Short mmCIF file of C-alpha atoms in Angstrom, two decimals:
data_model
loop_
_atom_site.label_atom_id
_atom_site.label_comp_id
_atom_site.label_asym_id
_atom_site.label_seq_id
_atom_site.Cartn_x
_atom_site.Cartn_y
_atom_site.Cartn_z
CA UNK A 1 -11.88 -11.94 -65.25
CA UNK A 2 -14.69 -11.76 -62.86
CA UNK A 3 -17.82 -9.97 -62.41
CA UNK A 4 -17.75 -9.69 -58.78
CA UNK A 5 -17.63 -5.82 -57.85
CA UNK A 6 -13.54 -4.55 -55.81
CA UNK A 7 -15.34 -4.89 -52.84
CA UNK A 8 -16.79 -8.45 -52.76
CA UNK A 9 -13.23 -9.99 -54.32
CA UNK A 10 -11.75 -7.98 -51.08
CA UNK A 11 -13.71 -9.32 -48.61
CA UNK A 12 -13.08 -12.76 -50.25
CA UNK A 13 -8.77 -12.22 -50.22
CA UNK A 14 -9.46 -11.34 -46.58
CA UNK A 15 -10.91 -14.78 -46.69
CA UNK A 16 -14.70 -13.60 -45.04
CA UNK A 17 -16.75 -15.21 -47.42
CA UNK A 18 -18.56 -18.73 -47.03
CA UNK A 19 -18.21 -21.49 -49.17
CA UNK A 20 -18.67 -20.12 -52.73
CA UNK A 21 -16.72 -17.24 -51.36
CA UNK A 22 -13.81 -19.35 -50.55
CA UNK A 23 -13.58 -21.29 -53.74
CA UNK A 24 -13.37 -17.73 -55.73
CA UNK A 25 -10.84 -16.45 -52.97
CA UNK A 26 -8.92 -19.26 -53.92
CA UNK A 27 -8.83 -18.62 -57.62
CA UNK A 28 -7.77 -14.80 -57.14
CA UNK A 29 -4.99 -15.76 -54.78
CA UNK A 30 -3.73 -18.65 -57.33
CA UNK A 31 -4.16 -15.96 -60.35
CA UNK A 32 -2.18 -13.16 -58.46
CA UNK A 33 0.71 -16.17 -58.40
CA UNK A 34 0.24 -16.79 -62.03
CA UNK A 35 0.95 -13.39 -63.43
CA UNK A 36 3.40 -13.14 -60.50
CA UNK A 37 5.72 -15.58 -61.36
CA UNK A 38 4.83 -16.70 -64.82
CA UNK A 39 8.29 -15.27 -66.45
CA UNK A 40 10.02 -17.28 -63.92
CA UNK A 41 10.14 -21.09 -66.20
CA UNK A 42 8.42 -19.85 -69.56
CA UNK A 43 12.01 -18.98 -71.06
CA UNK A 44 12.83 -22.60 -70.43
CA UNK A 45 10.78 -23.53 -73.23
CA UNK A 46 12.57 -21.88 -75.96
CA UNK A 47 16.26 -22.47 -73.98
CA UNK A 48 17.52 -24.01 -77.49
CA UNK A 49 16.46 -21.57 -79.58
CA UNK A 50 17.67 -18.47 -77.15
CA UNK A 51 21.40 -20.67 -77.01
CA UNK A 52 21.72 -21.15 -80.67
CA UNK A 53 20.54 -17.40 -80.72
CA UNK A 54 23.34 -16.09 -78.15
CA UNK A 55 25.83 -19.16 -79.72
CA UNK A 56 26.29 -20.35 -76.18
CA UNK A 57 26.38 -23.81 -74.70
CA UNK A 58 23.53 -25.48 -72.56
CA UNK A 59 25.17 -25.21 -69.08
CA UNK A 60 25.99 -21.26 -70.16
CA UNK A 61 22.59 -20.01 -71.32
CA UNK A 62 20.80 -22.90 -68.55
CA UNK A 63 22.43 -20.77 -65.96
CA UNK A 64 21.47 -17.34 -67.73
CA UNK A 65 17.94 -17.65 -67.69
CA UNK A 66 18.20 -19.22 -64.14
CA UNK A 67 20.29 -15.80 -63.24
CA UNK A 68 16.29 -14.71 -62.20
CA UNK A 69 16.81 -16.92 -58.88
CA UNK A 70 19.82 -14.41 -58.01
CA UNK A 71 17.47 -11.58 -57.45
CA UNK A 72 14.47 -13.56 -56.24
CA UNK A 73 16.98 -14.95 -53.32
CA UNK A 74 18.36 -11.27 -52.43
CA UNK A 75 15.02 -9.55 -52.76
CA UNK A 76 12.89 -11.99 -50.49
CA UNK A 77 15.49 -11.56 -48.19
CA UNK A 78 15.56 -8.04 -48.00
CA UNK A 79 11.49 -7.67 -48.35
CA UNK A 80 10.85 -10.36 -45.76
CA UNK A 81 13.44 -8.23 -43.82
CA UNK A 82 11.75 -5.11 -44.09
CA UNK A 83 8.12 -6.56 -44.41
CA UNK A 84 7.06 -5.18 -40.87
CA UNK A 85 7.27 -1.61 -41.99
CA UNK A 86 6.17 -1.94 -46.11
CA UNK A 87 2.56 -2.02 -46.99
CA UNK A 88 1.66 -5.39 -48.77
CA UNK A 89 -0.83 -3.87 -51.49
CA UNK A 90 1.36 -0.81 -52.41
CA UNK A 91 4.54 -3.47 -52.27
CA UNK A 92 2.66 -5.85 -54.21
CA UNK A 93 1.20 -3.88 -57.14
CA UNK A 94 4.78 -1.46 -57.44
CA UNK A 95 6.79 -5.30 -57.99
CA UNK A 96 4.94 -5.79 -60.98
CA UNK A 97 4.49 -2.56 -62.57
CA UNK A 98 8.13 -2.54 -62.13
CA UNK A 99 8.35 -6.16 -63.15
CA UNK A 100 7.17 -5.47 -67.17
CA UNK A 101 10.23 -2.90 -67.68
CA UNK A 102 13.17 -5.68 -67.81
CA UNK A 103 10.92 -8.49 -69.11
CA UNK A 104 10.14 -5.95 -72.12
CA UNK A 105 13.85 -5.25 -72.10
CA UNK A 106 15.19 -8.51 -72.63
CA UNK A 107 13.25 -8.24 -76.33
CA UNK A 108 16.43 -6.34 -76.80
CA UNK A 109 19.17 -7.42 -74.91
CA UNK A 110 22.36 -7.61 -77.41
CA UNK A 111 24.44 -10.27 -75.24
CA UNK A 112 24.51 -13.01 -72.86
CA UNK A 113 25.91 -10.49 -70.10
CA UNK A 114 22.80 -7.74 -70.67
CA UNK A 115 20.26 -10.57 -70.83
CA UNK A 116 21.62 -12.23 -67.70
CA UNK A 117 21.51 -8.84 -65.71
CA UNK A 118 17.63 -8.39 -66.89
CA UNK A 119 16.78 -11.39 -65.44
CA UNK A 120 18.04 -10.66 -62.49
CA UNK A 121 16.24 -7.64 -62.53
CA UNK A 122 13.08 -9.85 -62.97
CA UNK A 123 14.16 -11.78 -60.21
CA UNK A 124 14.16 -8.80 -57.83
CA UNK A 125 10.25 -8.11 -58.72
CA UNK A 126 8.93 -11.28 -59.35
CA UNK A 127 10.07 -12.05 -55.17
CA UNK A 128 9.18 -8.64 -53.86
CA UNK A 129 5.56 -9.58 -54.70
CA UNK A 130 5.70 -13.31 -53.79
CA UNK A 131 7.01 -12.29 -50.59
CA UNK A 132 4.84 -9.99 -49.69
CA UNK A 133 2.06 -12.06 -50.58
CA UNK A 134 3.16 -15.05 -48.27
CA UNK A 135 2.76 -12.51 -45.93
CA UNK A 136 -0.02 -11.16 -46.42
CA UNK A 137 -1.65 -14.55 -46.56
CA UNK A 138 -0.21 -15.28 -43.47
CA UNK A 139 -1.66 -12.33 -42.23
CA UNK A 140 -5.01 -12.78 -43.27
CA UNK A 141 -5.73 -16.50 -43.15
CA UNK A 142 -6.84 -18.74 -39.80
CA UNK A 143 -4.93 -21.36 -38.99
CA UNK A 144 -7.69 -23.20 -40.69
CA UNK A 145 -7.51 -22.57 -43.87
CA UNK A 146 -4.29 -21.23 -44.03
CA UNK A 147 -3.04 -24.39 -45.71
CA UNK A 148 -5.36 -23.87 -48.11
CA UNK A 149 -4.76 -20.25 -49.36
CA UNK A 150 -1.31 -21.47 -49.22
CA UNK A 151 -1.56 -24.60 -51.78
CA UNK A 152 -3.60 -22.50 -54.00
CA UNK A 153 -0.73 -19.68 -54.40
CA UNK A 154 2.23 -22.76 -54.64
CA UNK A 155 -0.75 -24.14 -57.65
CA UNK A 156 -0.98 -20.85 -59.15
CA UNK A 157 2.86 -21.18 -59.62
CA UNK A 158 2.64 -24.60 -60.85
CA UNK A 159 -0.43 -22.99 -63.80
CA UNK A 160 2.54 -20.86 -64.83
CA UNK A 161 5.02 -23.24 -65.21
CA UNK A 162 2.79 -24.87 -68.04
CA UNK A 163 0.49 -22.19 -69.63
CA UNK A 164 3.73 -19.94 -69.52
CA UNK A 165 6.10 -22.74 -71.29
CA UNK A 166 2.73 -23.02 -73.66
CA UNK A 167 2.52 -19.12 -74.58
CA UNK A 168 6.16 -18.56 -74.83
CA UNK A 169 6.72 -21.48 -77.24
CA UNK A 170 4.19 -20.36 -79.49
CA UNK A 171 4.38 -16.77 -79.41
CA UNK A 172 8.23 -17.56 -80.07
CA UNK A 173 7.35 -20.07 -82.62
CA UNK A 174 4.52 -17.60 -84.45
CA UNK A 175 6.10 -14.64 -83.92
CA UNK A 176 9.84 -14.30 -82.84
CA UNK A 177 11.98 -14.26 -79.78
CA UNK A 178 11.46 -10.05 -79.05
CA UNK A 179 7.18 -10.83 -79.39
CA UNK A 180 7.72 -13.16 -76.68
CA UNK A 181 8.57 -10.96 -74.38
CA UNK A 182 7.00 -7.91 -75.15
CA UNK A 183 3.82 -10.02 -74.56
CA UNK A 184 5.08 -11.30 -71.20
CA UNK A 185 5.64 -7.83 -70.04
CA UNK A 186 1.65 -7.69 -71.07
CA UNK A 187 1.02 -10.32 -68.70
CA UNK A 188 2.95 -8.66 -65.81
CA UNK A 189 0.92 -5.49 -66.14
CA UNK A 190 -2.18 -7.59 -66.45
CA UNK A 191 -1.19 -8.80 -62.72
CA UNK A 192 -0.87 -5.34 -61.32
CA UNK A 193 -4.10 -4.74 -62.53
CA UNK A 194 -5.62 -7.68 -60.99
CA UNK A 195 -3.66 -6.70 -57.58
CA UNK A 196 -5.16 -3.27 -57.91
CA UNK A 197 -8.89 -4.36 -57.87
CA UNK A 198 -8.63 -7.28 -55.88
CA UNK A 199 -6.98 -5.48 -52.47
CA UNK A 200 -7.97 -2.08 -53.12
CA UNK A 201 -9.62 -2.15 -49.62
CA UNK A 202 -7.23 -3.68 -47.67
CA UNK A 203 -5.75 -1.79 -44.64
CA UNK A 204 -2.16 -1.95 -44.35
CA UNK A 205 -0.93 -4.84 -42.52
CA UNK A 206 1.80 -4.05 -39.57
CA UNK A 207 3.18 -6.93 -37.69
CA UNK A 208 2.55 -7.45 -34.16
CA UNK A 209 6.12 -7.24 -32.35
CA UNK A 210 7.63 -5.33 -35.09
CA UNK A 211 9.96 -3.61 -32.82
CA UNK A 212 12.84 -6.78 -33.35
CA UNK A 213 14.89 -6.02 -36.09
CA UNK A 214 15.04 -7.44 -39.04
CA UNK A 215 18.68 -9.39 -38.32
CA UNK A 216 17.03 -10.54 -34.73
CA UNK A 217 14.22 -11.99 -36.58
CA UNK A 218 16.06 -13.81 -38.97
CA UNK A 219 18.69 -14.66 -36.44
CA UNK A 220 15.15 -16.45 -34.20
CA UNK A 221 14.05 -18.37 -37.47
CA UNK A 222 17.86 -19.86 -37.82
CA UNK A 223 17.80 -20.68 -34.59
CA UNK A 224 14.69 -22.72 -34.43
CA UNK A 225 15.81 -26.74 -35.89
CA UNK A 226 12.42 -27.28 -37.64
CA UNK A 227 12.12 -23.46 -39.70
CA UNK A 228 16.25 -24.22 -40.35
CA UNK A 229 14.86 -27.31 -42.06
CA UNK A 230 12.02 -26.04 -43.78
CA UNK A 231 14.42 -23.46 -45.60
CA UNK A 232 16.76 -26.63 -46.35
CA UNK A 233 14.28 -28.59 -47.97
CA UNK A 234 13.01 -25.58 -49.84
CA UNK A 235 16.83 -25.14 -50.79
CA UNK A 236 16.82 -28.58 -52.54
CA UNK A 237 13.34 -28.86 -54.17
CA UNK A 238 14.25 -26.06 -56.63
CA UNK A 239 17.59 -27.31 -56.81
CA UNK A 240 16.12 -30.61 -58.28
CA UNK A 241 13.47 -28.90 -60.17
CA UNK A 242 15.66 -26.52 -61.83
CA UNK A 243 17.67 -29.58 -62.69
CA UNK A 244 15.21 -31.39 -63.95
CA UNK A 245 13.03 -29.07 -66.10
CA UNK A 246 15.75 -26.47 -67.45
CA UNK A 247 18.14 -29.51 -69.14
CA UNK A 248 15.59 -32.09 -69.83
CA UNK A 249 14.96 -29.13 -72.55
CA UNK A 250 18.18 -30.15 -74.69
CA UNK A 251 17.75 -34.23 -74.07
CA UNK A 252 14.19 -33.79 -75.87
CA UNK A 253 14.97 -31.69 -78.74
CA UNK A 254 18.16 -33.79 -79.77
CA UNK A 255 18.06 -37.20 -80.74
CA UNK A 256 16.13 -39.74 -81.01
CA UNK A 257 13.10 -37.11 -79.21
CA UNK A 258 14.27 -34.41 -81.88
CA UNK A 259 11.42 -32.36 -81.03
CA UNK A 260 10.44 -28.98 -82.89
CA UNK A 261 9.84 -25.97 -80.29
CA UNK A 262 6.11 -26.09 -80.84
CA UNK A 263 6.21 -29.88 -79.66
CA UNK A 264 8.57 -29.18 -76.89
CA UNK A 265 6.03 -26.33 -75.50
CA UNK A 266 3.20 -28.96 -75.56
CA UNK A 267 5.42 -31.06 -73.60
CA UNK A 268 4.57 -28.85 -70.78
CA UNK A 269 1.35 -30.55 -69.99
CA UNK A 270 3.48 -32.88 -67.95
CA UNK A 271 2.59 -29.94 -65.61
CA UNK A 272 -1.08 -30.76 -65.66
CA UNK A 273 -1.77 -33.10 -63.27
CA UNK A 274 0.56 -31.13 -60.71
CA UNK A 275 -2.20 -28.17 -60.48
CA UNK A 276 -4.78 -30.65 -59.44
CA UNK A 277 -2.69 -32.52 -57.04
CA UNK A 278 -0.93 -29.51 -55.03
CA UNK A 279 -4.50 -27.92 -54.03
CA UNK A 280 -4.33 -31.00 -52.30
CA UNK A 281 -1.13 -30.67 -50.15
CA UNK A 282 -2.75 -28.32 -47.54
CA UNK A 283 -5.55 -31.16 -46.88
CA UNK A 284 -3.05 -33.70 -46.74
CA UNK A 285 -0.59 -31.69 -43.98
CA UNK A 286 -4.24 -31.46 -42.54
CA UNK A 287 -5.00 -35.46 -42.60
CA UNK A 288 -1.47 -37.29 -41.94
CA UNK A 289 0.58 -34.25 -40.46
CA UNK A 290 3.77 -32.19 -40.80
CA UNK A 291 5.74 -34.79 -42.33
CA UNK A 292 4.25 -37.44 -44.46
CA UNK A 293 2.84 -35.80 -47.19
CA UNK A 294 6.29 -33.89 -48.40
CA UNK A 295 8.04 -37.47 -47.64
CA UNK A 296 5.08 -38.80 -50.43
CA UNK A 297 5.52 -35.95 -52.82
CA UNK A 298 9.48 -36.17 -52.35
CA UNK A 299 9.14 -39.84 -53.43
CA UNK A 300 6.71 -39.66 -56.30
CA UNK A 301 9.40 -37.41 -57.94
CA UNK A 302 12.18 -39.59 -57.08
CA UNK A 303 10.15 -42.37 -58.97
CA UNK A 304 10.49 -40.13 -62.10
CA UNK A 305 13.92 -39.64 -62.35
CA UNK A 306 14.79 -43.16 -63.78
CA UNK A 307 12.24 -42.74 -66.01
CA UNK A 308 13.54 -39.55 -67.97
CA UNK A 309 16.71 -41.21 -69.09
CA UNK A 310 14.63 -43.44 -71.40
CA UNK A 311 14.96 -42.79 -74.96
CA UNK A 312 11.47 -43.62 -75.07
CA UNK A 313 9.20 -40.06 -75.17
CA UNK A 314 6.34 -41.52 -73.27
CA UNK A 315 8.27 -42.48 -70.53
CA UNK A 316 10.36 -39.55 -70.35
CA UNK A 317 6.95 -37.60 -70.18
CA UNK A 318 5.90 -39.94 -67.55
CA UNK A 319 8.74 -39.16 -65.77
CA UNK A 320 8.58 -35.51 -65.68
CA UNK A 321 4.51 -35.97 -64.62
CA UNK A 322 6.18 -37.51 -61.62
CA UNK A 323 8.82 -35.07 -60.87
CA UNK A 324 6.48 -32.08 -61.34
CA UNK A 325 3.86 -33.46 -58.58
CA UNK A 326 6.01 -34.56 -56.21
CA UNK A 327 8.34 -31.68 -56.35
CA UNK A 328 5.30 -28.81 -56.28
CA UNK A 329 3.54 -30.91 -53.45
CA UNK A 330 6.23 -31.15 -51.54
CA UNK A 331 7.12 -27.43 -52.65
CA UNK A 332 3.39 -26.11 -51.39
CA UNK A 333 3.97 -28.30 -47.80
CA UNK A 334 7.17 -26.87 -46.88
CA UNK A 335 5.82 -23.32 -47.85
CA UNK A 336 2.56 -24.18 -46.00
CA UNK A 337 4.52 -25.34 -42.73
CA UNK A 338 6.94 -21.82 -42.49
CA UNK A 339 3.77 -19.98 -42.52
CA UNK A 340 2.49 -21.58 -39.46
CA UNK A 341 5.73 -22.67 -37.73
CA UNK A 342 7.14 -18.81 -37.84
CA UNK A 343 4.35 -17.46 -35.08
CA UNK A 344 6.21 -13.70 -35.29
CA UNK A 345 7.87 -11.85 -37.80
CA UNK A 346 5.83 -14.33 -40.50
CA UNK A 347 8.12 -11.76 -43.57
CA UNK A 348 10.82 -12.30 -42.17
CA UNK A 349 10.47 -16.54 -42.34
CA UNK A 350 8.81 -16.03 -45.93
CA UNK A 351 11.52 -14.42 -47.09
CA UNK A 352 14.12 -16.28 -45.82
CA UNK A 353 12.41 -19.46 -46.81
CA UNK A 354 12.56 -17.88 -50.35
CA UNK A 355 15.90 -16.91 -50.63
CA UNK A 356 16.87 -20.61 -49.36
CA UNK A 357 14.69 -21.82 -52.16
CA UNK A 358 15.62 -19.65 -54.81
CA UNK A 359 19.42 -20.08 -54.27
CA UNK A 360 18.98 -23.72 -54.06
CA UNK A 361 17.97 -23.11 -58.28
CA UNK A 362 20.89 -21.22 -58.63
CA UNK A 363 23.20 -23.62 -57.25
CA UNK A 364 21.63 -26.11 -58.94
CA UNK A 365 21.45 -24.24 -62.62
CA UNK A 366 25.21 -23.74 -61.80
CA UNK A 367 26.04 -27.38 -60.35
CA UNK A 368 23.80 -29.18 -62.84
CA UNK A 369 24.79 -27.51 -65.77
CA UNK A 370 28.62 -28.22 -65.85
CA UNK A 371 27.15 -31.71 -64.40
CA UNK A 372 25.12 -31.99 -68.34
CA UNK A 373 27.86 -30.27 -70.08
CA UNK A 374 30.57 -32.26 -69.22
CA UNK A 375 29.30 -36.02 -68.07
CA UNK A 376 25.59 -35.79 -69.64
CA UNK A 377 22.14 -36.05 -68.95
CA UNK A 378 22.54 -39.29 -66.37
CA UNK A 379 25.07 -37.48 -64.40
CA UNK A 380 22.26 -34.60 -63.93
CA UNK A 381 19.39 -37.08 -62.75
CA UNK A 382 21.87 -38.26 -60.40
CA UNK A 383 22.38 -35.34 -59.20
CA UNK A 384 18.74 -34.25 -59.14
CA UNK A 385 18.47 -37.58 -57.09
CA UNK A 386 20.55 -36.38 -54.70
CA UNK A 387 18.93 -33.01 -53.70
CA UNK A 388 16.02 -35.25 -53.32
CA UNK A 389 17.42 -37.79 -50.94
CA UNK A 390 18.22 -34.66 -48.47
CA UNK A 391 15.48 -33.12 -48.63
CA UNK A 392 13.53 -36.25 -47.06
CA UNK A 393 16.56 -36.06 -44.87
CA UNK A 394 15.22 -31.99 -43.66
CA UNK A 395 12.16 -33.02 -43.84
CA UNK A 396 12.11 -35.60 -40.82
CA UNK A 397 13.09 -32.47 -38.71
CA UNK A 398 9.59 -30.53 -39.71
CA UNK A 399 7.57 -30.54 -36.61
CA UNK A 400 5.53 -27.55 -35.53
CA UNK A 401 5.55 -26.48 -31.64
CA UNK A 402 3.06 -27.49 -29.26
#
């Protein structure tokens, strides 16, 4: 990946390098979130070829491969609980050795119930290490560029949502459903490895005030108006993005899209532009302020959602371009602002702020889903509209303390 020795990628994930130093810094830190989270939307890619593989309807198997967001809401709970007293690099690199035994499982999984319960299990490792990364980059990162090292992770996230779709739709396509996975559990392993060099050196991190509890902490962050909203509006961007990119799966391969799964995984450069334009939200907070920029992002995707119920491809492309960007800007802000906002206990705020936002895309698999299955596609926007409308509503209450 790099030819940079342990030490120097160390000292640059500790963010003590200059210039060229923080440019690399921010290409390990949006890597690590790449192999971190990449099984997290690449199954949504082949979503009609793993329901006419179970037999099960949209809303059934839309809500199966979602089942990951269970896990990722209890374990970043729990971890960000707990975060005080675990060590981030030992925490880190165990979630995704861990990670590659369900993902190879699911190769195998005979029914709907056993695949469910796997991703679950994915769920659970794949937010034990994004946890405990937020906090570590909490940890490590001035207020400065904090924003940065923030938008870089939320863009490393947004590179999986397309190469991942990309890989899985081919290797599904080339080579069959069980290949797919098999070669994602690669991937995880790939990430512990990169984990392993690039923190080696890192002491272990113990937060300052640790002796609150857990429950006090989290009780603090609830109690504080402008963190309550930040989890909110994390609650409804991945309700509307789960809506949005998990059923807009069946609308393009029926008719008149009708597209074959090797066209629907090049779809997935709709995600594109959103990796440019998040490494951009921590420079905009940074310009304009708290508020502003998600406002912008929130709108860009509402612009989108008329868009996708075209029967036109281009425009329903056009439309998802729009609801990616806004939704992972918006996405890398409200991540950005808990990281500064929460001044103690920062594990405790990440992982609340995660499970908010990972059990706003279970709701919304859930919600959404009998919303496609029983009133269609328009009746899903609508609802994807919605969860947008409040979270500009949340995000008017975003203001960081003097």
């Amino acid at each position: 990946m790099t030819d940079m020795p342990a030490e120097a990628i160390a000292e640059v994930m500790q963010g003590h390098g200059h210039s060229p130093g923080v440019v690399l810094r921010s290409l390990v830190i949006g890597l690590t979130a790449f192999l971190t989270v990449v099984d997290l939307f690449a199954t949504q890619a082949i979503l009609p070829s793993l329901s006419r593989h179970y037999g099960v309807a949209p809303g059934a198997m839309g809500f199966a491969v979602n089942a990951s967001t269970i896990g990722m809401a209890v374990a970043g709970l729990v971890v960000g609980s707990f975060s005080p007293h675990i060590d981030r690099r030992t925490g880190i690199l165990a979630s995704l050795l861990l990670l590659a035994i369900p993902t190879s499982l699911l190769a195998i999984a005979p029914n709907l119930v056993v695949f469910t319960a796997l991703r679950i299990m994915q769920g659970i490792c794949m937010a034990s290490a994004f946890t405990l990364t937020l906090a570590y980059l909490g940890e490590q990162c001035s207020t400065m560029d904090a924003g940065d090292a923030f938008a870089a992770y939320i863009t490393g996230n947004v590179a999986s949502n397309l190469i991942g779709r990309l890989i899985s739709a081919t290797v599904a396509e080339s080579l069959g459903l069980a290949t797919n996975f098999y070669f994602f559990a690669l991937l995880n392993l790939a990430g512990a490895l990169l984990v392993y060099f690039t923190i080696k050196r890192v002491r272990p991190m113990h937060s300052v005030g640790s002796a609150q509890s857990p429950l006090s902490a989290m009780i603090e962050h609830w109690r504080d108006p402008a963190l309550r909203a930040a989890f909110g509006v994390g609650f409804c961007i991945l309700f509307a993005f789960i809506g949005t990119f998990t059923y807009v799966n069946f609308v393009l391969v029926r008719v008149p899209l009708s597209l074959g799964m090797m066209e629907l995984g090049l779809v997935y450069f709709v995600f594109l532009p959103s990796i440019l334009t998040t490494l951009l939200a921590g420079k905009a907070v940074a310009l304009f302020g708290t508020r502003p920029p998600p406002w912008g992002g929130l709108a860009i995707a509402a612009l989108g959602l008329p868009l996708m119920l075209s029967s036109h491809l281009a425009n329903v492309l056009a439309g998802m371009v729009l609801a990616g960007v806004g939704t992972f800007f918006a996405q890398a802000c409200a991540t950005g602002f808990v990281g500064q906002a929460a001044r103690t206990n920062r594990g405790v705020a990440s992982g609340t702020y995660l499970a908010c936002y990972f059990f706003g895309g279970l709701v919304g698999s859930a919600v959404l889903g009998q919303l496609f299955d029983h009133f269609g596609w328009p009746a899903c926007v609508a609802g994807v509209g919605t969860a947008l409308a409040a979270a500009c509503f949340l995000t008017g209450k975003l203001k960081l303390r003097g």
